[in-house]
Short mmCIF file of N, CA and C in Angstrom, two decimals:
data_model
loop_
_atom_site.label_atom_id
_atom_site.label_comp_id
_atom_site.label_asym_id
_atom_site.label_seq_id
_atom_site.Cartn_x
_atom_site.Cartn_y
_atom_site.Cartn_z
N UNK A 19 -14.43 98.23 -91.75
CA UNK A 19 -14.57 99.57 -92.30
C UNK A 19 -13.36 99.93 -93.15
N UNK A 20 -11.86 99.72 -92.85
CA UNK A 20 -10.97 99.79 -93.52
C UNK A 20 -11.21 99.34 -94.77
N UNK A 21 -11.09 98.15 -95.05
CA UNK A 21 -11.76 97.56 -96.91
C UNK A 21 -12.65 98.74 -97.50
N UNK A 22 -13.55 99.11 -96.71
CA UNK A 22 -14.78 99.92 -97.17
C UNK A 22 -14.23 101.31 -97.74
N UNK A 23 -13.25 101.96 -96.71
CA UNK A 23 -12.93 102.96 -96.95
C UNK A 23 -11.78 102.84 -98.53
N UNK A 24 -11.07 101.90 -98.07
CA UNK A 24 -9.86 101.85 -99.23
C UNK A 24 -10.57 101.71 -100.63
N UNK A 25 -11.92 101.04 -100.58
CA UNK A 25 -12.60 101.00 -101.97
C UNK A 25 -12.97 102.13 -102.44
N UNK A 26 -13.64 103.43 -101.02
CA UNK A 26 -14.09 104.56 -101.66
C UNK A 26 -12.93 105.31 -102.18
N UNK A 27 -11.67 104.84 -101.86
CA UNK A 27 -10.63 105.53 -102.21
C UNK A 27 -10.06 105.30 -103.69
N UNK A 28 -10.69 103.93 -104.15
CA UNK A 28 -9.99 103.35 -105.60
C UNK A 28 -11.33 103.95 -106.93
N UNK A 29 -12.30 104.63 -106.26
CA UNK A 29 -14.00 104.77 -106.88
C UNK A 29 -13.53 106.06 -108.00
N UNK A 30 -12.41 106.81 -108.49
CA UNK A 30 -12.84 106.94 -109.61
C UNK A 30 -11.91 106.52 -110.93
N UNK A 31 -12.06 105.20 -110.46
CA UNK A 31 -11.26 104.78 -111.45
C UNK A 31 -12.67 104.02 -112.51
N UNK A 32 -13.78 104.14 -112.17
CA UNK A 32 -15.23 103.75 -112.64
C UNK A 32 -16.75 104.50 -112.07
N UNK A 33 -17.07 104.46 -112.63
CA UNK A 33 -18.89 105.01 -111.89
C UNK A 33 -19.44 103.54 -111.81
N UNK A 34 -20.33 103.75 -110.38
CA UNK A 34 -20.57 102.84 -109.83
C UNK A 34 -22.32 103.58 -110.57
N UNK A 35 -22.91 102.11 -110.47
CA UNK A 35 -24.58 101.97 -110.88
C UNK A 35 -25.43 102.43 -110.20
N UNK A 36 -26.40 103.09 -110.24
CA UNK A 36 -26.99 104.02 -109.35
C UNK A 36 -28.17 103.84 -109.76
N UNK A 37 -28.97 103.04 -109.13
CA UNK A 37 -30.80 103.52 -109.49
C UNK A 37 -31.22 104.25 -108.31
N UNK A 38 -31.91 105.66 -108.73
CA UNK A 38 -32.31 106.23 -107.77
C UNK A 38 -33.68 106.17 -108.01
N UNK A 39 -34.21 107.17 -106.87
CA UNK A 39 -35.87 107.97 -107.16
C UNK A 39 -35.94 109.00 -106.25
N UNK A 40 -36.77 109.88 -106.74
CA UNK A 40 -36.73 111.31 -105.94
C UNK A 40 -38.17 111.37 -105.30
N UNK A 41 -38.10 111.33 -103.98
CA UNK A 41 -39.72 111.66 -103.36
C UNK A 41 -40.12 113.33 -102.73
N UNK A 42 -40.78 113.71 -103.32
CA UNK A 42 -41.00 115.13 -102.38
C UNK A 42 -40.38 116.17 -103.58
N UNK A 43 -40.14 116.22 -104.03
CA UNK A 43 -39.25 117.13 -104.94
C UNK A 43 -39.92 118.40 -105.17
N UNK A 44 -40.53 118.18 -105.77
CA UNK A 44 -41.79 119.31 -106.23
C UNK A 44 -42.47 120.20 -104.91
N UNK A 45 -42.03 119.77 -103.74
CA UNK A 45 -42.78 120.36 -102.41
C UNK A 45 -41.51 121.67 -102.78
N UNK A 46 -40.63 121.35 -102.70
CA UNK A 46 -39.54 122.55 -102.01
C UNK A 46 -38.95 123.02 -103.10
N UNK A 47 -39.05 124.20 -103.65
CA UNK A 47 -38.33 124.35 -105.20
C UNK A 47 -36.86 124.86 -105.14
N UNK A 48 -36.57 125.33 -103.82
CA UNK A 48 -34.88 125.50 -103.60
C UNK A 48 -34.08 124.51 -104.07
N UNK A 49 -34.70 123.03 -103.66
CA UNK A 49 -33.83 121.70 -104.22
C UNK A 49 -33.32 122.15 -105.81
N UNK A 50 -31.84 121.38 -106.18
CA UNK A 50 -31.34 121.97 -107.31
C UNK A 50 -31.54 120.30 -108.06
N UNK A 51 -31.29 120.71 -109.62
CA UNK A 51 -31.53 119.68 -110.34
C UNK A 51 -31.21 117.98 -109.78
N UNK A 52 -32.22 117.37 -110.20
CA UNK A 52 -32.24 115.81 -110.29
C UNK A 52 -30.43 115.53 -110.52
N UNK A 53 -30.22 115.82 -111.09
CA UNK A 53 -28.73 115.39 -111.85
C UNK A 53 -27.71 115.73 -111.18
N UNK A 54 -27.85 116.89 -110.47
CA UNK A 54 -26.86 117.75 -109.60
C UNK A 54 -26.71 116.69 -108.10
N UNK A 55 -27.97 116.54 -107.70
CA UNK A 55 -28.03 115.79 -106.22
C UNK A 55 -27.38 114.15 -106.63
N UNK A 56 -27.91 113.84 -108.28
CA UNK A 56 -27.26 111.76 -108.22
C UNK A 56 -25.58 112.50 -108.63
N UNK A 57 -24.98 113.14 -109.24
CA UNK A 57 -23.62 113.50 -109.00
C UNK A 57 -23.00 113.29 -107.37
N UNK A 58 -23.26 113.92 -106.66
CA UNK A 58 -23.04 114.05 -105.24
C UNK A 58 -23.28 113.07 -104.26
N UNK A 59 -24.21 112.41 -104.45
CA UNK A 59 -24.20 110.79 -104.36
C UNK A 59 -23.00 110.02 -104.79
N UNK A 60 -23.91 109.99 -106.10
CA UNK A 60 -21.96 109.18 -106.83
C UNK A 60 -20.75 109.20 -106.56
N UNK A 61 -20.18 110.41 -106.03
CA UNK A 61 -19.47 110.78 -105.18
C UNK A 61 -18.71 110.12 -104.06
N UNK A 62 -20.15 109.82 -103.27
CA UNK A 62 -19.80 108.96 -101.99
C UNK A 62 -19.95 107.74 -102.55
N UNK A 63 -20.24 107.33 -103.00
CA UNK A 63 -20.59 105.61 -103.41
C UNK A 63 -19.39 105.01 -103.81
N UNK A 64 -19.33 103.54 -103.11
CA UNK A 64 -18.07 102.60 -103.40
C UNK A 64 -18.57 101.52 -104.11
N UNK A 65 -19.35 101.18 -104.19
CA UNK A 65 -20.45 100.60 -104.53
C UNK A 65 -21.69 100.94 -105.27
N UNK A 66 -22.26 99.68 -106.35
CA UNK A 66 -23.46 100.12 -107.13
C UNK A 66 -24.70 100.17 -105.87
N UNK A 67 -25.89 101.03 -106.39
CA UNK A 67 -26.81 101.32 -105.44
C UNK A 67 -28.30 101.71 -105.90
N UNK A 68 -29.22 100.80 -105.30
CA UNK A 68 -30.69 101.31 -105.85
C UNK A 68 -30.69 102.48 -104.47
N UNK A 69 -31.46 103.38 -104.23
CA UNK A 69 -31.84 104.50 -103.25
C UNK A 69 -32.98 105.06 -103.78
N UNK A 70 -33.67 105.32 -102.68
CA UNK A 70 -34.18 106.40 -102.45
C UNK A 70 -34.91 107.95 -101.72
N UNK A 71 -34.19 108.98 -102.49
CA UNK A 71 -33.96 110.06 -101.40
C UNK A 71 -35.45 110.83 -101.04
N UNK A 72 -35.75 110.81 -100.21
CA UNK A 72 -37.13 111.61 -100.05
C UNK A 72 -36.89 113.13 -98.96
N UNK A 73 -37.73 114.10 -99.44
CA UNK A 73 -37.22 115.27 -98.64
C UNK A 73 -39.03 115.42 -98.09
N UNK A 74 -38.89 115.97 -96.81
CA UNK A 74 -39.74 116.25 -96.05
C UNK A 74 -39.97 117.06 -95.47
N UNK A 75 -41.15 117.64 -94.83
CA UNK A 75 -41.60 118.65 -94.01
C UNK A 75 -40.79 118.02 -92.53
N UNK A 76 -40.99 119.15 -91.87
CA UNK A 76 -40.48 118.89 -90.11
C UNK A 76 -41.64 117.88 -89.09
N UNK A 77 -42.88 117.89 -89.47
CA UNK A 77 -43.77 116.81 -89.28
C UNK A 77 -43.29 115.71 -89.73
N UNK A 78 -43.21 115.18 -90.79
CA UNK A 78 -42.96 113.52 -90.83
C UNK A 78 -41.55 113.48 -90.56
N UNK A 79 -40.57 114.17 -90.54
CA UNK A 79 -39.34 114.00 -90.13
C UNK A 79 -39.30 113.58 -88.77
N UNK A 80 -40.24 114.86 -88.38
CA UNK A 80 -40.42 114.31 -86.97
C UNK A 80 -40.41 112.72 -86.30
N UNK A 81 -41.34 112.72 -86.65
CA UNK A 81 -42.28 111.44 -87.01
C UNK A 81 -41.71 110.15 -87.29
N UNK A 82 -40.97 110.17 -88.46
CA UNK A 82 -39.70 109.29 -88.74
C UNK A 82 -38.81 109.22 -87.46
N UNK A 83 -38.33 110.24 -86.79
CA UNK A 83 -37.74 109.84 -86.42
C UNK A 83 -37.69 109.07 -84.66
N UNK A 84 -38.55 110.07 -84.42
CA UNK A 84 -39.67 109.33 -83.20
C UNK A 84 -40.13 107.64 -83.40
N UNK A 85 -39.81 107.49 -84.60
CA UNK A 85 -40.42 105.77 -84.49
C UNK A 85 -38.92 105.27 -84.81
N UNK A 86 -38.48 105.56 -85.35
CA UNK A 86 -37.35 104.55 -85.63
C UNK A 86 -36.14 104.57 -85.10
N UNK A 87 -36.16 106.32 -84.59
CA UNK A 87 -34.82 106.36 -83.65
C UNK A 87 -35.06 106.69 -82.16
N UNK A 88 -36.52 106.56 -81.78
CA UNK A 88 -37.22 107.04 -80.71
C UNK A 88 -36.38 108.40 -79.98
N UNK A 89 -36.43 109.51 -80.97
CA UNK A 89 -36.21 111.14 -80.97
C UNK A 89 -37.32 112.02 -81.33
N UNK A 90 -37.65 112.16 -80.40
CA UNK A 90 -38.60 113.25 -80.95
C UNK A 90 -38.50 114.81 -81.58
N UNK A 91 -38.68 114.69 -82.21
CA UNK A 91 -37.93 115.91 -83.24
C UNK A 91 -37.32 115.39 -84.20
N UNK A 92 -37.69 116.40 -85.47
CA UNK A 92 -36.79 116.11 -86.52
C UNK A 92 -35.02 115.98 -86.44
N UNK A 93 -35.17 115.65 -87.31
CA UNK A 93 -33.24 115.83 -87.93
C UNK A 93 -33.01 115.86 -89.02
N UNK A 94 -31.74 116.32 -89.45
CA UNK A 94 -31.77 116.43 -90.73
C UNK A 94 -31.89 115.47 -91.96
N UNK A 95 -31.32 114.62 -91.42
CA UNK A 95 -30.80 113.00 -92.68
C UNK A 95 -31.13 111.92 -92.02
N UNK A 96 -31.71 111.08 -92.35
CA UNK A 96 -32.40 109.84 -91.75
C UNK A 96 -31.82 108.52 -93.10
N UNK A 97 -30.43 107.82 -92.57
CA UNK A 97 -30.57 106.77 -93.65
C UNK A 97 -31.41 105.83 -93.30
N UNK A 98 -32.05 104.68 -94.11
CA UNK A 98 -32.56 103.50 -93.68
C UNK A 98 -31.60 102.57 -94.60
N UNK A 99 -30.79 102.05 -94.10
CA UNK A 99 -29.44 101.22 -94.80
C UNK A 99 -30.17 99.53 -94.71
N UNK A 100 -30.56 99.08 -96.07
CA UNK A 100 -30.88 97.53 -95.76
C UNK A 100 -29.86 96.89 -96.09
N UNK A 101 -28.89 96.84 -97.37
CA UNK A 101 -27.61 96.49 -97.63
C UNK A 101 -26.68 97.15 -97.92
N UNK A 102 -25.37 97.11 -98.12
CA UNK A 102 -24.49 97.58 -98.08
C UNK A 102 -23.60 97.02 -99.18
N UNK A 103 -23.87 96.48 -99.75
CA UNK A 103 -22.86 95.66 -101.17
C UNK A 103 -23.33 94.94 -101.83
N UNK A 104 -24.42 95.31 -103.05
CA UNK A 104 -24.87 96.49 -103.20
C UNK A 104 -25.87 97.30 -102.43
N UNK A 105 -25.54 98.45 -101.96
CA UNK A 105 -26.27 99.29 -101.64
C UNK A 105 -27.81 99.59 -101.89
N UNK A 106 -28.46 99.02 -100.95
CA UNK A 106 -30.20 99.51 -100.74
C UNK A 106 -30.72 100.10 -99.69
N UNK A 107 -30.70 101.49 -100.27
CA UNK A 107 -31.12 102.01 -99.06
C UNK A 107 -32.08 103.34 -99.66
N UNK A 108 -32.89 103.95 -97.94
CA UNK A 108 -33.78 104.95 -98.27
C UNK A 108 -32.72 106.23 -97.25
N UNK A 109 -33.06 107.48 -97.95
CA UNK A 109 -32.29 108.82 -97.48
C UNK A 109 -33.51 109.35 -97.05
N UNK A 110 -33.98 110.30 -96.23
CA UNK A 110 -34.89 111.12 -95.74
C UNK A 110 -33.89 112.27 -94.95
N UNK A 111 -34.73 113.13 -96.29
CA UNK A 111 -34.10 114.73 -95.87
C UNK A 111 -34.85 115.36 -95.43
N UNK A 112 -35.01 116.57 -94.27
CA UNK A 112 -35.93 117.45 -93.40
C UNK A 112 -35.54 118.39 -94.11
N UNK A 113 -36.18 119.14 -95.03
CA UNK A 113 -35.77 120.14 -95.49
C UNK A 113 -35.79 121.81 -94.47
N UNK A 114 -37.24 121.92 -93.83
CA UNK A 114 -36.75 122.94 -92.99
C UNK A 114 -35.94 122.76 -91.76
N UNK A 115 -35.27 121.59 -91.51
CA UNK A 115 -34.13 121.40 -90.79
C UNK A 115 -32.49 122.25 -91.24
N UNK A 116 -32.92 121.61 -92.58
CA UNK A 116 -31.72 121.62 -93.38
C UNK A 116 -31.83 123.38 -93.42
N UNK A 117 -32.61 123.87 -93.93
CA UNK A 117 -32.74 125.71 -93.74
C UNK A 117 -31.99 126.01 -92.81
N UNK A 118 -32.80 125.41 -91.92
CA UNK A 118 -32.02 126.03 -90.52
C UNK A 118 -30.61 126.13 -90.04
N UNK A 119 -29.96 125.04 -90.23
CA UNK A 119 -29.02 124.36 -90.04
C UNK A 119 -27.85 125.13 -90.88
N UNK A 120 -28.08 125.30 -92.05
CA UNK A 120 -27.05 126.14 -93.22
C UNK A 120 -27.61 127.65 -92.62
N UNK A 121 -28.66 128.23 -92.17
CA UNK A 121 -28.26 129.54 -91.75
C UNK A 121 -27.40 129.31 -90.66
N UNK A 122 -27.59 128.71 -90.08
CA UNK A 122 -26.66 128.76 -88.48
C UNK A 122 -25.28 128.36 -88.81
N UNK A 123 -24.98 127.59 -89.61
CA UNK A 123 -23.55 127.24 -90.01
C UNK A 123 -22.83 128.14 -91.12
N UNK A 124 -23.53 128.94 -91.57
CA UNK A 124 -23.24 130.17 -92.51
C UNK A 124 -22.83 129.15 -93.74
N UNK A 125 -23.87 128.39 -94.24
CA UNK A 125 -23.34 127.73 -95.44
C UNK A 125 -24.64 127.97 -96.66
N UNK A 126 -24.59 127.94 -97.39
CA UNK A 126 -25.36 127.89 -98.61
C UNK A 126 -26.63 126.55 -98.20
N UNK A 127 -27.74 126.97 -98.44
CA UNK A 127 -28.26 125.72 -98.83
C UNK A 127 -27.71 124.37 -99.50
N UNK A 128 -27.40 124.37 -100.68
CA UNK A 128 -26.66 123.97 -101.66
C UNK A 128 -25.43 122.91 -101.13
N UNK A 129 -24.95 124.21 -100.36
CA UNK A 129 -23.30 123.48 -99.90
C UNK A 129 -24.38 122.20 -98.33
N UNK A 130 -25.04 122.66 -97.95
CA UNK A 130 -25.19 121.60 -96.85
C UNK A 130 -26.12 120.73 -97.35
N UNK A 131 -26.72 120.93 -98.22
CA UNK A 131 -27.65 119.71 -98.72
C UNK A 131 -26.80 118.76 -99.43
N UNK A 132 -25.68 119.35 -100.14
CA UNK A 132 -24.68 118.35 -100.76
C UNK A 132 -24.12 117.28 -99.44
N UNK A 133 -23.97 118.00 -98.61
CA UNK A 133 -23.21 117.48 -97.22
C UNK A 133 -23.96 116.51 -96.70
N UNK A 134 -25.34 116.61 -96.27
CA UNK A 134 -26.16 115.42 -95.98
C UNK A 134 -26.45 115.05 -97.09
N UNK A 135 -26.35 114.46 -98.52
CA UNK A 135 -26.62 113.36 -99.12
C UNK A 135 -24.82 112.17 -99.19
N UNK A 136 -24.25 113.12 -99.25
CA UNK A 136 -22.82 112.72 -98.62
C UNK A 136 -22.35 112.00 -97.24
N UNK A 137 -23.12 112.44 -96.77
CA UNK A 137 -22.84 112.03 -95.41
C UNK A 137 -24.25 110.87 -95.29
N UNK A 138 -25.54 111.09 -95.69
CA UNK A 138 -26.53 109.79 -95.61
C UNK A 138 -25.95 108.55 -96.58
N UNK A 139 -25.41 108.94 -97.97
CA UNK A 139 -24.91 107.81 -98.66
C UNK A 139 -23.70 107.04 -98.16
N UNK A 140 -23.16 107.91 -97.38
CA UNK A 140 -21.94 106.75 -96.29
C UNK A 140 -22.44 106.16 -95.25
N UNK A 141 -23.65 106.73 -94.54
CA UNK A 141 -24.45 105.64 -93.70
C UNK A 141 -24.72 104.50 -94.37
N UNK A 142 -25.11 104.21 -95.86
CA UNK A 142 -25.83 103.54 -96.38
C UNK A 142 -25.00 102.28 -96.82
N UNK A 143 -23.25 103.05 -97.01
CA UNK A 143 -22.49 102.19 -96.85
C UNK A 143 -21.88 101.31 -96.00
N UNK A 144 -22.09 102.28 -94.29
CA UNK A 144 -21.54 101.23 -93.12
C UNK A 144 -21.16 102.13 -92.59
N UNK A 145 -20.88 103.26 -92.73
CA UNK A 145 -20.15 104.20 -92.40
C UNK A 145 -20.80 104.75 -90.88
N UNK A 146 -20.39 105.20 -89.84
CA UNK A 146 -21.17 105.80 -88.58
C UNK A 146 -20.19 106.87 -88.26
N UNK A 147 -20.78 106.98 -86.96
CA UNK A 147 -20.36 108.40 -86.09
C UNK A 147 -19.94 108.21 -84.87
N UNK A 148 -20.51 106.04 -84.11
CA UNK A 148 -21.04 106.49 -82.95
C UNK A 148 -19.58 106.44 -81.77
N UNK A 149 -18.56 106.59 -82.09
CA UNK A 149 -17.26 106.90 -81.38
C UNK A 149 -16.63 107.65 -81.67
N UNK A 150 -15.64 108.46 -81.21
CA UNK A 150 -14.50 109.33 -82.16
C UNK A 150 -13.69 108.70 -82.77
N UNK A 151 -13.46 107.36 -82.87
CA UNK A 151 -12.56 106.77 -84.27
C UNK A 151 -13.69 106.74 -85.59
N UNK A 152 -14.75 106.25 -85.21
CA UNK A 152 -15.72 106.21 -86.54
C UNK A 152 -15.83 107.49 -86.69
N UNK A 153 -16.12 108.60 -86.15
CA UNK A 153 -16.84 109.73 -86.49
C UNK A 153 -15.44 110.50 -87.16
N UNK A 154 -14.14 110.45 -86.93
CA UNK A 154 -13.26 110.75 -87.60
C UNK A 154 -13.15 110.41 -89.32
N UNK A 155 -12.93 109.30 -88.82
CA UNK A 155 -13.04 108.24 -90.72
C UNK A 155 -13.68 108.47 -91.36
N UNK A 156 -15.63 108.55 -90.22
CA UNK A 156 -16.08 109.23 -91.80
C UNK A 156 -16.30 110.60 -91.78
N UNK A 157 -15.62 111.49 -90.96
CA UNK A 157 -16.02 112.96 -91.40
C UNK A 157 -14.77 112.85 -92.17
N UNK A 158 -13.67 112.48 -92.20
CA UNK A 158 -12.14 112.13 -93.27
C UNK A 158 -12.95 112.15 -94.57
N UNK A 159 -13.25 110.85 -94.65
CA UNK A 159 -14.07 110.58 -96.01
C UNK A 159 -15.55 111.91 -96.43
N UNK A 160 -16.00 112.57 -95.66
CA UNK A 160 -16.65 113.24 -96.00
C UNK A 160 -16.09 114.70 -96.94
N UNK A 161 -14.69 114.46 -95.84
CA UNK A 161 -14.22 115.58 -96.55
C UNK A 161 -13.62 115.37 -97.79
N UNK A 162 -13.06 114.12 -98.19
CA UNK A 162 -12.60 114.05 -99.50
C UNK A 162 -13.71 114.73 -100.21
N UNK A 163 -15.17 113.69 -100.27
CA UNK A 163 -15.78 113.25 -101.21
C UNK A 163 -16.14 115.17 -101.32
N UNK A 164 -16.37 115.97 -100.45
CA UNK A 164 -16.81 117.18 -101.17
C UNK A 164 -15.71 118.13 -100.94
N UNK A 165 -14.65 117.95 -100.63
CA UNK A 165 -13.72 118.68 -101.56
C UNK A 165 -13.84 118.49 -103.11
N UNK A 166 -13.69 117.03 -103.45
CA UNK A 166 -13.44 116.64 -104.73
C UNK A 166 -14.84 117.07 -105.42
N UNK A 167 -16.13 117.11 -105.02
CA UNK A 167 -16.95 118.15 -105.62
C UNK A 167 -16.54 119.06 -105.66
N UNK A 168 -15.83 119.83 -105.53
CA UNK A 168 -15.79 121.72 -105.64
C UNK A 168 -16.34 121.96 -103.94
N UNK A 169 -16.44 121.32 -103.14
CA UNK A 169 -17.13 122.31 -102.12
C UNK A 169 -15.82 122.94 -101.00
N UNK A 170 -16.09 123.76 -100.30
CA UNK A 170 -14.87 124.15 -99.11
C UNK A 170 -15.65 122.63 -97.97
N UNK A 171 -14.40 122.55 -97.04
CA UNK A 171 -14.00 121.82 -96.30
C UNK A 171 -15.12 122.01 -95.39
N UNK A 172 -15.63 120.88 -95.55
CA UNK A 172 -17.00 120.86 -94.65
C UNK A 172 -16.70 120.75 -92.50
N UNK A 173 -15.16 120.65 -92.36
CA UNK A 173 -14.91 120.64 -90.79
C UNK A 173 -13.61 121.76 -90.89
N UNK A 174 -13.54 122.80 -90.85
CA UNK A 174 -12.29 123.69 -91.18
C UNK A 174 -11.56 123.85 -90.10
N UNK A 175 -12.20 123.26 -88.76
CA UNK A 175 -11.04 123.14 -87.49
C UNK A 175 -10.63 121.86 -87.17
N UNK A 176 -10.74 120.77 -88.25
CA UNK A 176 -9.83 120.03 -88.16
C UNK A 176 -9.31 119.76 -89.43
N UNK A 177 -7.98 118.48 -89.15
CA UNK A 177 -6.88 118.78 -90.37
C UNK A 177 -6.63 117.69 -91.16
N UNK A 178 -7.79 117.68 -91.72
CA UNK A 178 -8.19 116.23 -92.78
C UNK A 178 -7.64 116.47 -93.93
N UNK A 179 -7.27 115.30 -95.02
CA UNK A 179 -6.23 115.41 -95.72
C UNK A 179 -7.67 115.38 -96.96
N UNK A 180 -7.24 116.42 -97.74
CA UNK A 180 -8.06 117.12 -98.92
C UNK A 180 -7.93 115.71 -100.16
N UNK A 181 -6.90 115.23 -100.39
CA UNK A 181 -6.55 114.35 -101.60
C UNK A 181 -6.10 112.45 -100.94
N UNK A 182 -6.32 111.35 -101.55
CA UNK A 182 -6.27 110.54 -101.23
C UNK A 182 -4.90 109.85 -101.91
#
């Protein structure tokens, strides 16, 4: 993970290759421009990457995630990571998760949807949660990547370093 991280750290010294595709789009019209969401991606990426992000109702989220993570109930971000250098992977967003979730956290739509494509495109890289050393590193790295968008500090009670 170290290598991994130190690369996302050397990433704008170039834009990395990005083929995306957008599934669901047209269901939810809150989503903000095509261009706005592959920025915020790009972002997280250390690496070139085919993806694709699909946003969903709370039924197939469900659903998704009941089969693949045997949870019943949605969640918000579902990566399906097949490689990692270069990057192939699928994102699945719950959008009335995601509603929910930014009222309760008092955040903008906007600001937390940026946050889970940020946080699914570092799954996609290797990135996890499932200890407190991983879940540190990459909420660290989470916070670069959307500070350096313009966003406020997506963990404000802890004391992650804003610049690399």
């Amino acid at each position: 993970m170290k290598k991994l991280e130190k690369k996302c750290r050397n990433k704008k010294t170039f834009q990395h290759v990005l083929q995306i595709g957008f599934q669901g789009i047209s269901r939810f019209k809150q989503l903000p421009a095509r261009q706005t969401m592959v920025r915020w991606i790009q972002g997280a990426l250390s690496t070139d990457a085919t993806m694709t992000v699909r946003f969903v109702e709370e039924e197939e989220g469900r659903q998704l995630n009941a089969q693949y993570r045997g949870k019943d109930y949605a969640t918000n971000v579902l990566t399906f990571d097949y490689a990692h250098e270069p990057v192939i992977a699928d994102l699945v967003i719950c959008v009335p998760v995601l509603v929910r979730e930014s009222e309760q956290q008092n955040k903008t739509f906007k600001e937390h949807l940026a946050h889970l494509l940020v946080h699914g495109t570092l799954h996609a890289q290797g990135y996890d949660h499932m200890d407190d050393e991983e879940a540190t590193e990459m909420e660290q790295e989470e916070t670069y990547v959307l500070t350096a968008l313009g966003f406020e500090v997506p963990y404000p009670d802890r004391d992650y370093k804003l610049s690399k």
